[in-house]
CSV table of C-alpha atoms in Angstrom, one decimal:
chain,number,residue,atom,x,y,z
D,64,MET,CA,24.8,-14.8,8.1
D,65,HIS,CA,24.3,-15.0,4.4
D,66,LEU,CA,20.7,-14.5,3.3
D,67,HIS,CA,19.6,-15.2,-0.3
D,68,ILE,CA,16.2,-13.6,-0.9
D,69,LEU,CA,13.9,-14.9,-3.7
D,70,GLY,CA,11.6,-12.1,-5.0
D,71,ILE,CA,13.9,-9.4,-3.9
D,72,CYS,CA,12.7,-6.6,-6.1
D,73,GLY,CA,9.3,-6.4,-4.8
D,74,THR,CA,8.7,-3.5,-2.4
D,75,PHE,CA,8.3,-5.6,0.7
D,76,MET,CA,11.2,-8.0,0.1
D,77,GLY,CA,13.4,-5.2,-1.2
D,78,GLY,CA,12.8,-3.3,1.9
D,79,LEU,CA,13.4,-6.4,4.0
D,80,ALA,CA,16.8,-6.9,2.0
D,81,LEU,CA,17.8,-3.4,3.0
D,82,ILE,CA,17.0,-3.9,6.7
D,83,ALA,CA,18.9,-7.3,6.6
D,84,ARG,CA,22.0,-5.6,5.2
D,85,ALA,CA,21.7,-2.8,7.9
D,86,ALA,CA,21.5,-5.5,10.5
D,87,GLY,CA,24.9,-6.8,9.4
D,88,HIS,CA,23.9,-9.7,7.2
D,89,LYS,CA,25.4,-10.6,3.9
D,90,VAL,CA,22.5,-10.3,1.4
D,91,THR,CA,22.0,-11.7,-2.1
D,92,GLY,CA,18.8,-12.0,-4.1
D,93,CYS,CA,17.0,-12.9,-7.3
D,94,ASP,CA,13.9,-12.0,-9.1
D,95,ALA,CA,12.2,-12.2,-12.6
D,96,GLY,CA,12.8,-8.7,-13.7
D,97,VAL,CA,15.6,-7.0,-11.8
D,98,TYR,CA,14.9,-3.4,-12.6
D,99,PRO,CA,15.1,0.1,-11.0
D,100,PRO,CA,14.3,1.8,-8.8
D,101,MET,CA,14.5,-1.0,-6.3
D,102,SER,CA,17.5,-2.7,-8.0
D,103,THR,CA,19.4,0.6,-7.8
D,104,GLN,CA,18.7,1.0,-4.0
D,105,LEU,CA,19.9,-2.7,-3.5
D,106,THR,CA,23.1,-2.5,-5.4
D,107,GLU,CA,24.0,0.8,-3.9
D,108,GLN,CA,23.9,-1.2,-0.5
D,109,GLY,CA,26.3,-3.8,-1.9
D,110,ILE,CA,23.6,-6.4,-2.5
D,111,SER,CA,24.3,-8.7,-5.5
D,112,LEU,CA,21.3,-9.3,-7.7
D,113,ILE,CA,20.6,-12.2,-10.1
D,114,GLU,CA,18.2,-12.3,-12.8
D,115,GLY,CA,15.7,-15.2,-12.7
D,116,PHE,CA,15.2,-18.1,-10.4
D,117,GLY,CA,17.7,-20.7,-11.8
D,118,ALA,CA,18.5,-23.8,-9.7
D,119,GLU,CA,22.1,-23.2,-10.1
D,120,GLN,CA,21.8,-20.4,-7.3
D,121,LEU,CA,21.8,-23.4,-4.9
D,122,ALA,CA,25.5,-23.3,-5.3
D,123,LEU,CA,25.7,-19.9,-3.4
D,124,LYS,CA,25.2,-22.0,-0.2
D,125,PRO,CA,23.7,-19.2,1.9
D,126,ASP,CA,22.8,-19.9,5.6
D,127,LEU,CA,19.2,-19.3,4.8
D,128,PHE,CA,16.9,-18.8,1.8
D,129,VAL,CA,14.2,-16.2,2.4
D,130,ILE,CA,11.1,-16.7,0.4
D,131,GLY,CA,8.7,-13.9,-0.9
D,132,ASN,CA,5.1,-14.6,-1.8
D,133,VAL,CA,5.7,-14.2,-5.6
D,134,VAL,CA,7.4,-17.7,-5.4
D,135,SER,CA,5.2,-20.8,-5.9
D,136,ARG,CA,5.7,-24.5,-6.4
D,137,GLY,CA,7.3,-25.2,-9.7
D,138,ASN,CA,9.8,-22.4,-9.4
D,139,PRO,CA,13.1,-23.9,-10.5
D,140,LEU,CA,15.0,-22.7,-7.5
D,141,MET,CA,12.4,-23.4,-4.9
D,142,GLU,CA,12.1,-27.0,-6.2
D,143,ALA,CA,15.9,-27.2,-5.7
D,144,ILE,CA,15.7,-25.8,-2.3
D,145,LEU,CA,13.0,-28.2,-1.2
D,146,ASN,CA,14.9,-31.3,-2.8
D,147,SER,CA,18.2,-30.4,-1.3
D,148,GLY,CA,16.8,-29.9,2.2
D,149,ALA,CA,18.3,-26.4,2.5
D,150,ARG,CA,16.9,-24.2,5.2
D,151,TYR,CA,14.2,-21.5,4.0
D,152,ILE,CA,11.8,-19.2,5.8
D,153,SER,CA,9.2,-16.6,4.6
D,154,GLY,CA,10.1,-12.9,4.5
D,155,PRO,CA,7.5,-11.9,7.1
D,156,GLN,CA,8.5,-14.6,9.6
D,157,TRP,CA,12.3,-13.9,9.1
D,158,LEU,CA,11.3,-10.2,10.0
D,159,GLY,CA,9.3,-11.1,12.9
D,160,ASP,CA,11.8,-13.6,14.3
D,161,SER,CA,15.1,-11.6,13.6
D,162,ILE,CA,14.2,-7.9,13.7
D,163,LEU,CA,10.9,-7.1,15.4
D,164,PRO,CA,11.1,-9.0,18.9
D,165,GLN,CA,12.9,-6.1,20.7
D,166,ALA,CA,10.9,-3.3,18.9
D,167,HIS,CA,7.9,-1.3,19.8
D,168,VAL,CA,6.0,-2.3,16.6
D,169,LEU,CA,3.5,0.2,15.3
D,170,ALA,CA,1.5,-1.8,12.5
D,171,VAL,CA,-0.7,-0.3,10.1
D,172,ALA,CA,-3.3,-2.6,8.7
D,173,GLY,CA,-6.5,-2.2,6.5
D,174,THR,CA,-7.9,-2.5,3.1
D,175,HIS,CA,-7.1,1.1,2.2
D,176,GLY,CA,-4.5,3.8,3.1
D,177,LYS,CA,-2.0,1.6,4.6
D,178,THR,CA,1.0,3.2,2.8
D,179,THR,CA,-0.2,6.8,3.4
D,180,THR,CA,-1.0,6.2,7.0
D,181,SER,CA,2.3,4.4,7.7
D,182,SER,CA,4.2,7.1,6.1
D,183,MET,CA,2.3,9.8,8.1
D,184,LEU,CA,3.0,7.9,11.4
D,185,ALA,CA,6.8,7.4,10.4
D,186,TRP,CA,7.0,11.2,9.7
D,187,ILE,CA,5.4,12.3,12.9
D,188,LEU,CA,7.8,10.1,14.9
D,189,GLU,CA,10.6,11.3,12.8
D,190,GLN,CA,9.8,15.0,13.5
D,191,ALA,CA,9.5,14.1,17.1
D,192,GLY,CA,13.1,13.0,17.2
D,193,LEU,CA,12.4,9.3,17.6
D,194,LYS,CA,14.0,8.4,14.4
D,195,PRO,CA,12.0,5.3,13.8
D,196,ASN,CA,12.8,2.2,11.9
D,197,PHE,CA,10.3,1.5,9.2
D,198,LEU,CA,9.1,-0.8,6.3
D,199,ILE,CA,6.5,0.8,4.1
D,200,GLY,CA,5.1,-0.1,0.7
D,201,GLY,CA,5.9,3.1,-0.9
D,202,VAL,CA,8.1,6.2,-0.8
D,203,ALA,CA,7.3,9.4,1.0
D,204,PRO,CA,9.3,12.2,-0.3
D,205,ASP,CA,9.9,13.4,3.2
D,206,LEU,CA,11.3,10.0,4.3
D,207,LYS,CA,13.2,9.4,1.0
D,208,VAL,CA,13.3,5.7,1.4
D,209,SER,CA,10.8,3.0,1.8
D,210,ALA,CA,12.8,1.1,4.5
D,211,ARG,CA,15.2,2.0,7.3
D,212,TYR,CA,16.8,0.0,10.3
D,213,GLN,CA,19.0,1.0,13.1
D,214,PRO,CA,19.6,-1.8,15.6
D,215,ASP,CA,19.5,0.5,18.6
D,216,VAL,CA,16.2,2.2,17.8
D,217,ARG,CA,13.0,0.8,19.4
D,218,PRO,CA,10.0,2.2,17.4
D,219,PHE,CA,9.3,0.3,14.2
D,220,VAL,CA,6.6,1.4,11.8
D,221,ILE,CA,5.4,-1.4,9.4
D,222,GLU,CA,2.8,-1.5,6.7
D,223,ALA,CA,0.8,-4.7,7.8
D,224,ASP,CA,-0.6,-6.6,4.8
D,225,GLU,CA,-3.3,-9.1,5.1
D,226,TYR,CA,-2.2,-10.9,1.9
D,227,ASP,CA,-0.9,-14.5,2.6
D,228,THR,CA,2.7,-14.9,3.7
D,229,ALA,CA,4.1,-17.6,1.3
D,230,PHE,CA,3.0,-20.7,-0.5
D,231,PHE,CA,3.9,-22.7,2.5
D,232,ASP,CA,2.2,-20.3,5.1
D,233,LYS,CA,-1.3,-19.1,4.2
D,234,ARG,CA,-1.6,-17.0,7.3
D,235,SER,CA,-1.7,-13.1,6.7
D,236,LYS,CA,1.7,-11.5,6.7
D,237,PHE,CA,0.9,-9.3,9.7
D,238,VAL,CA,0.4,-12.2,12.1
D,239,HIS,CA,4.1,-12.4,12.1
D,240,TYR,CA,4.8,-8.8,13.4
D,241,ARG,CA,3.4,-8.9,17.0
D,242,PRO,CA,2.6,-5.1,17.2
D,243,ARG,CA,2.2,-3.2,20.5
D,244,THR,CA,0.3,-0.5,18.7
D,245,ALA,CA,-2.1,-1.4,15.7
D,246,ILE,CA,-4.0,0.7,13.5
D,247,LEU,CA,-6.9,-1.2,12.0
D,248,ASN,CA,-7.7,1.5,9.4
D,249,ASN,CA,-10.8,0.0,7.6
D,250,LEU,CA,-11.8,-3.5,6.3
D,251,GLU,CA,-13.6,-4.5,3.1
D,252,TYR,CA,-13.5,-7.5,0.9
D,253,ASP,CA,-10.4,-7.6,-1.2
D,254,HIS,CA,-7.9,-10.3,-2.5
D,255,ALA,CA,-10.5,-12.5,-4.0
D,256,ASP,CA,-7.8,-14.8,-5.3
D,257,ILE,CA,-7.0,-16.0,-1.8
D,258,PHE,CA,-10.0,-15.0,0.5
D,259,PRO,CA,-13.4,-16.6,-0.4
D,260,ASP,CA,-15.5,-13.9,1.5
D,261,LEU,CA,-15.1,-10.9,4.0
D,262,ALA,CA,-15.6,-13.3,6.9
D,263,ALA,CA,-12.3,-15.0,5.9
D,264,ILE,CA,-10.3,-11.6,6.2
D,265,GLU,CA,-12.1,-10.9,9.4
D,266,THR,CA,-10.7,-14.1,10.8
D,267,GLN,CA,-7.2,-13.2,9.7
D,268,PHE,CA,-7.6,-9.7,11.4
D,269,HIS,CA,-8.7,-11.3,14.6
D,270,HIS,CA,-5.5,-13.4,14.5
D,271,LEU,CA,-3.7,-10.2,14.5
D,272,VAL,CA,-5.8,-8.9,17.4
D,273,ARG,CA,-4.9,-12.1,19.4
D,274,THR,CA,-1.2,-11.1,19.2
D,275,ILE,CA,-1.5,-7.6,20.6
D,276,PRO,CA,-0.6,-7.4,24.3
D,277,SER,CA,-2.9,-6.3,27.1
D,278,GLU,CA,-0.8,-3.2,27.5
D,279,GLY,CA,-0.9,-2.5,23.8
D,280,CYS,CA,-3.4,-0.3,21.9
D,281,ILE,CA,-5.7,-0.8,19.0
D,282,VAL,CA,-6.7,2.3,16.9
D,283,LEU,CA,-9.7,1.9,14.6
D,284,PRO,CA,-12.6,4.1,13.1
D,285,THR,CA,-15.9,4.6,14.8
D,286,ARG,CA,-17.9,3.4,11.9
D,287,SER,CA,-16.8,-0.1,10.6
D,288,GLU,CA,-19.1,-3.0,11.1
D,289,ALA,CA,-16.5,-5.4,9.8
D,290,LEU,CA,-13.9,-4.3,12.5
D,291,GLU,CA,-16.5,-4.2,15.3
D,292,ARG,CA,-17.2,-7.9,14.4
D,293,VAL,CA,-13.4,-8.6,14.6
D,294,LEU,CA,-13.2,-7.2,18.1
D,295,ALA,CA,-16.4,-8.9,19.2
D,296,ARG,CA,-14.6,-12.3,18.7
D,297,GLY,CA,-12.3,-11.2,21.7
D,298,ASN,CA,-10.2,-8.2,22.4
D,299,TRP,CA,-7.8,-7.8,25.2
D,300,SER,CA,-6.2,-4.5,24.4
D,301,ARG,CA,-7.0,-0.8,24.8
D,302,THR,CA,-8.8,0.6,22.0
D,303,VAL,CA,-9.0,4.3,20.7
D,304,ARG,CA,-11.5,5.2,18.1
D,305,PHE,CA,-11.1,8.0,15.4
D,306,GLY,CA,-13.9,9.7,13.3
D,307,ALA,CA,-17.3,10.9,14.2
D,308,GLY,CA,-18.0,10.4,17.9
D,309,GLY,CA,-14.5,9.1,18.6
D,310,THR,CA,-11.6,10.3,20.7
D,311,TRP,CA,-10.0,11.7,17.7
D,312,GLN,CA,-12.2,13.8,15.2
D,313,ALA,CA,-11.4,16.0,12.3
D,314,GLY,CA,-13.3,19.3,11.5
D,315,PRO,CA,-14.3,20.0,7.8
D,316,ALA,CA,-11.5,21.0,5.4
D,317,ASP,CA,-11.2,24.5,4.0
D,318,GLU,CA,-10.6,25.3,0.3
D,319,GLU,CA,-6.9,24.5,0.8
D,320,GLY,CA,-7.3,21.3,2.5
D,321,ALA,CA,-6.5,22.6,6.1
D,322,PHE,CA,-8.6,21.0,9.1
D,323,THR,CA,-8.9,21.3,12.8
D,324,VAL,CA,-8.1,18.3,14.9
D,325,LEU,CA,-10.1,17.6,18.0
D,326,ARG,CA,-9.0,15.1,20.9
D,327,ASP,CA,-11.8,14.5,23.3
D,328,GLY,CA,-13.5,17.6,22.1
D,329,HIS,CA,-10.6,19.9,22.6
D,330,ASP,CA,-8.9,21.6,19.7
D,331,VAL,CA,-5.3,20.5,19.5
D,332,GLY,CA,-4.3,22.4,16.4
D,333,THR,CA,-4.8,22.7,12.6
D,334,VAL,CA,-3.2,20.6,10.1
D,335,ARG,CA,-2.3,22.8,7.1
D,336,TRP,CA,-1.4,20.8,4.1
D,337,THR,CA,-2.4,20.4,0.3
D,338,LEU,CA,-3.7,16.8,0.7
D,339,GLY,CA,-7.4,16.4,-0.2
D,340,GLY,CA,-10.1,14.0,0.9
D,341,GLU,CA,-12.0,12.8,3.8
D,342,HIS,CA,-9.9,9.6,3.7
D,343,ASN,CA,-6.7,11.5,4.3
D,344,ARG,CA,-8.1,13.2,7.2
D,345,MET,CA,-9.2,9.8,8.7
D,346,ASN,CA,-5.5,8.6,7.9
D,347,ALA,CA,-4.1,11.6,9.8
D,348,LEU,CA,-6.3,10.9,12.8
D,349,ALA,CA,-5.2,7.2,12.9
D,350,ALA,CA,-1.6,8.2,12.7
D,351,LEU,CA,-2.0,10.9,15.5
D,352,ALA,CA,-3.6,8.4,17.8
D,353,ALA,CA,-0.8,5.7,17.2
D,354,ALA,CA,1.8,8.4,17.6
D,355,GLU,CA,0.3,9.6,21.0
D,356,ASP,CA,0.4,5.8,22.1
D,357,ILE,CA,4.1,6.0,21.9
D,358,GLY,CA,4.5,9.4,23.5
D,359,VAL,CA,4.1,12.1,21.0
D,360,PRO,CA,1.9,14.9,22.2
D,361,ALA,CA,-1.2,15.7,19.9
D,362,ALA,CA,-0.1,19.2,19.2
D,363,ASP,CA,3.4,18.1,18.0
D,364,GLY,CA,1.8,15.5,15.7
D,365,VAL,CA,-0.5,18.0,14.1
D,366,ALA,CA,2.6,20.3,13.7
D,367,ALA,CA,4.4,17.3,12.0
D,368,LEU,CA,1.5,16.5,9.6
D,369,SER,CA,1.5,20.2,8.4
D,370,ARG,CA,4.9,19.5,7.1
D,371,PHE,CA,3.9,16.1,5.4
D,372,ALA,CA,4.3,16.2,1.5
D,373,GLY,CA,2.4,13.0,0.8
D,374,VAL,CA,3.3,9.7,-0.8
D,375,LYS,CA,4.5,8.9,-4.3
D,376,ARG,CA,1.7,7.4,-6.5
D,377,ARG,CA,-1.1,8.8,-4.2
D,378,MET,CA,-2.5,11.5,-6.5
D,379,GLU,CA,1.0,12.5,-7.6
D,380,VAL,CA,1.2,15.0,-10.3
D,381,ARG,CA,3.3,13.6,-13.2
D,382,GLY,CA,3.3,16.6,-15.4
D,383,THR,CA,1.3,19.3,-17.1
D,384,VAL,CA,1.4,19.8,-20.9
D,385,ASN,CA,-0.6,22.3,-22.9
D,386,GLY,CA,-2.9,22.8,-20.0
D,387,VAL,CA,-3.6,19.1,-19.3
D,388,THR,CA,-2.4,17.6,-16.0
D,389,VAL,CA,-1.5,13.9,-15.5
D,390,TYR,CA,-1.8,12.3,-12.2
D,391,ASP,CA,-0.7,8.9,-10.9
D,392,ASP,CA,-2.6,7.1,-8.2
D,393,PHE,CA,-2.3,3.6,-6.8
D,394,ALA,CA,-6.2,3.1,-6.4
D,395,HIS,CA,-7.3,-0.3,-7.7
D,396,HIS,CA,-10.2,-1.4,-5.4
D,397,PRO,CA,-13.6,0.3,-6.2
D,398,THR,CA,-13.8,2.1,-2.9
D,399,ALA,CA,-10.2,3.5,-3.4
D,400,ILE,CA,-11.2,4.4,-7.1
D,401,ALA,CA,-14.3,6.2,-6.0
D,402,THR,CA,-12.5,8.1,-3.1
D,403,THR,CA,-9.7,9.1,-5.5
D,404,VAL,CA,-12.1,10.4,-8.2
D,405,ALA,CA,-14.2,12.3,-5.5
D,406,GLY,CA,-10.9,13.8,-4.1
D,407,LEU,CA,-9.9,15.1,-7.4
D,408,ARG,CA,-13.3,16.3,-8.1
D,409,ARG,CA,-13.4,18.4,-4.9
D,410,GLN,CA,-9.8,19.8,-6.0
D,411,VAL,CA,-10.7,20.8,-9.5
D,412,GLY,CA,-14.3,21.7,-9.4
D,413,ALA,CA,-16.3,21.7,-12.8
D,414,ALA,CA,-13.0,20.8,-14.9
D,415,ARG,CA,-13.1,17.6,-16.8
D,416,ILE,CA,-11.7,14.4,-15.3
D,417,LEU,CA,-10.5,11.7,-17.7
D,418,ALA,CA,-10.0,8.6,-15.7
D,419,VAL,CA,-7.7,5.9,-17.1
D,420,LEU,CA,-7.9,2.6,-15.3
D,421,GLU,CA,-5.9,-0.5,-15.4
D,422,PRO,CA,-7.7,-3.4,-13.5
D,423,ARG,CA,-4.5,-5.1,-12.6
D,424,SER,CA,-4.9,-6.7,-9.3
D,425,ASN,CA,-5.9,-10.4,-9.0
D,426,THR,CA,-9.3,-9.4,-7.4
D,427,MET,CA,-10.0,-7.0,-10.3
D,428,LYS,CA,-8.8,-9.2,-13.0
D,429,LEU,CA,-11.1,-11.9,-11.7
D,430,GLY,CA,-14.1,-9.5,-11.7
D,431,THR,CA,-15.3,-10.1,-8.2
D,432,MET,CA,-16.1,-6.4,-7.8
D,433,ALA,CA,-16.3,-5.3,-11.4
D,434,ALA,CA,-20.0,-4.6,-11.0
D,435,ARG,CA,-19.0,-1.9,-8.6
D,436,LEU,CA,-16.9,0.0,-11.2
D,437,PRO,CA,-19.5,2.3,-12.9
D,438,GLN,CA,-20.6,3.7,-9.6
D,439,ALA,CA,-16.8,4.1,-8.6
D,440,LEU,CA,-16.1,5.9,-11.9
D,441,ALA,CA,-19.4,7.9,-12.1
D,442,GLY,CA,-17.6,11.2,-11.1
D,443,ALA,CA,-15.3,11.2,-14.1
D,444,ASP,CA,-16.2,12.8,-17.4
D,445,LEU,CA,-14.6,10.2,-19.5
D,446,VAL,CA,-13.4,6.7,-18.6
D,447,PHE,CA,-10.8,4.7,-20.5
D,448,CYS,CA,-10.3,1.1,-19.3
D,449,PHE,CA,-7.1,-0.9,-20.3
D,450,GLY,CA,-8.0,-4.6,-20.8
D,451,ALA,CA,-10.5,-6.6,-22.8
D,452,HIS,CA,-12.5,-9.8,-22.3
D,453,GLU,CA,-10.3,-11.5,-25.0
D,454,GLY,CA,-6.8,-10.9,-26.3
D,455,LYS,CA,-3.5,-10.0,-24.9
D,456,HIS,CA,-4.7,-8.1,-21.8
D,457,ALA,CA,-7.7,-10.3,-21.0
D,458,LEU,CA,-9.8,-9.9,-18.0
D,459,GLY,CA,-12.2,-12.4,-16.5
D,460,TRP,CA,-15.1,-10.0,-17.3
D,461,ASN,CA,-16.1,-7.8,-20.3
D,462,PRO,CA,-15.3,-4.1,-19.8
D,463,GLY,CA,-17.7,-3.1,-22.4
D,464,GLU,CA,-20.7,-4.8,-20.7
D,465,VAL,CA,-19.6,-3.7,-17.1
D,466,LEU,CA,-19.0,-0.1,-18.0
D,467,ALA,CA,-22.2,0.1,-20.2
D,468,PRO,CA,-24.1,2.1,-17.5
D,469,LEU,CA,-21.6,4.9,-18.2
D,470,GLY,CA,-22.7,5.1,-21.8
D,471,ALA,CA,-20.5,6.7,-24.4
D,472,ARG,CA,-18.2,8.2,-21.6
D,473,ALA,CA,-16.5,4.9,-21.2
D,474,SER,CA,-14.4,2.9,-23.6
D,475,SER,CA,-11.8,0.0,-23.3
D,476,TYR,CA,-8.6,-0.8,-25.1
D,477,ASP,CA,-6.4,-3.9,-25.4
D,478,ASP,CA,-3.6,-2.0,-26.9
D,479,LEU,CA,-1.7,0.5,-24.8
D,480,ASP,CA,-0.8,2.8,-27.7
D,481,ALA,CA,-4.2,2.9,-28.9
D,482,LEU,CA,-5.4,3.9,-25.4
D,483,VAL,CA,-2.7,6.6,-25.3
D,484,ARG,CA,-4.0,8.1,-28.6
D,485,ALA,CA,-7.6,7.9,-27.5
D,486,VAL,CA,-6.9,9.8,-24.4
D,487,SER,CA,-4.6,12.4,-25.8
D,488,GLN,CA,-7.1,13.1,-28.6
D,489,ALA,CA,-9.9,13.5,-26.3
D,490,ALA,CA,-8.0,15.9,-23.8
D,491,ARG,CA,-8.3,19.5,-24.0
D,492,PRO,CA,-6.7,22.4,-22.1
D,493,GLY,CA,-7.9,22.5,-18.5
D,494,ASP,CA,-8.6,18.7,-18.3
D,495,HIS,CA,-7.2,16.4,-15.6
D,496,ILE,CA,-6.0,12.9,-16.6
D,497,LEU,CA,-6.2,10.5,-13.5
D,498,VAL,CA,-4.4,7.3,-14.2
D,499,MET,CA,-5.1,4.5,-11.7
D,500,SER,CA,-3.3,1.2,-11.3
D,501,ASN,CA,-1.3,-0.7,-8.7
D,502,GLY,CA,1.4,-1.4,-11.3
D,503,GLY,CA,3.7,0.3,-13.6
D,504,PHE,CA,1.0,0.4,-16.4
D,505,GLY,CA,3.6,0.2,-19.1
D,506,GLY,CA,5.0,3.7,-18.5
D,507,VAL,CA,1.6,5.2,-19.6
D,508,HIS,CA,2.2,8.4,-17.7
D,509,GLY,CA,5.2,9.4,-19.8
D,510,LYS,CA,3.6,8.2,-22.9
D,511,LEU,CA,0.6,10.5,-22.2
D,512,LEU,CA,2.7,13.4,-21.6
D,513,ASP,CA,4.6,12.8,-24.9
D,514,ALA,CA,1.4,12.3,-26.7
D,515,LEU,CA,0.0,15.5,-25.3
D,516,ALA,CA,3.0,17.5,-26.2
D,517,ARG,CA,2.7,16.6,-29.9
D,518,PRO,CA,0.2,18.4,-32.3
D,519,HIS,CA,-2.7,16.2,-33.3
């Protein structure tokens, strides 16, 4: 079958394309902005890419057009598909219908930590010899790729996103995956562009719960009012809880980040790694619980996590120049920002943290949670925000007013070069520059490292 994928360079759709190719399909695709690294992965697998969404692509006459959620009405190719009567389907539904029915799907859902927890879980299963298939929204150095598919392998780890499926399917993506094991890691309000409130997201999570078989398993934290409300609507599956008072608990971390894992109060081993933060310990417990559900003993899971190297764009060190270290992190929700800053603070002690933030997600641009930013960034010594109330990088809120509680510690910039100059001039040996964005941020990491290398 020939599949033509619209929006192929996104992490999810690109991974889906690699899976489709591995399943034996002919795959082509298009996107606005065909660029590495995803374009390189795709072309290496013999997938032809087309720049843009021109209606002339209808002449390719694929058996099926697979639509990503970046595509909306008015897209020239989509309009041509609709007018011609050609067959089309969303990416998540194609995956759910064509790839996942025979799999033991292990889905990782939640507002935060999906990529990291999915990577941990896939790594544990890999180390246990299960060689899982997976589709993850990031790249763990241990796994080397974001997607893998072998038709004869049953375990399939998938990052289960609550964002809507496509312009013609407003259900969350994860309702198409039908997991047997589901991690519900946490639940907060997010995606203000499509959800009016937290209750609307809870409804989508309950739609997911309704698809989990009675012989399946739900893994969730002990302290989440929102998730408890989700299960109160109806739950037909076994539940395993992690965190304080749960089946799976973590002891305090030592200075190097190592911590003891307790299962039903029994010590099952110590995870010895360099990842910091309470959030990563909770992610680890969720992954261990899900792995046990598919047959991996707790001690083996702990040993595997001790060999886990983390995930790109999660507190990833991009370089150190003249005693100043630059980090890259995907944090973009106030809770994730606060957690990331706190994690770095525990790591560097009294050293200065210069937080560089790009409020890029639709939720943050709208300003729905902007008022929470001062508190989220309070642990940083200096804050540099990219975006302004007016101009080229306009936000739906005034960063000067929102960040005013931070006083002279905070400043905002509408010009990337000006921001780079300001950060590099403020930095001094021993500082830690924490860059937070869910996008490429104009290559700011490299620009900062170059600027730091030049004498002021």
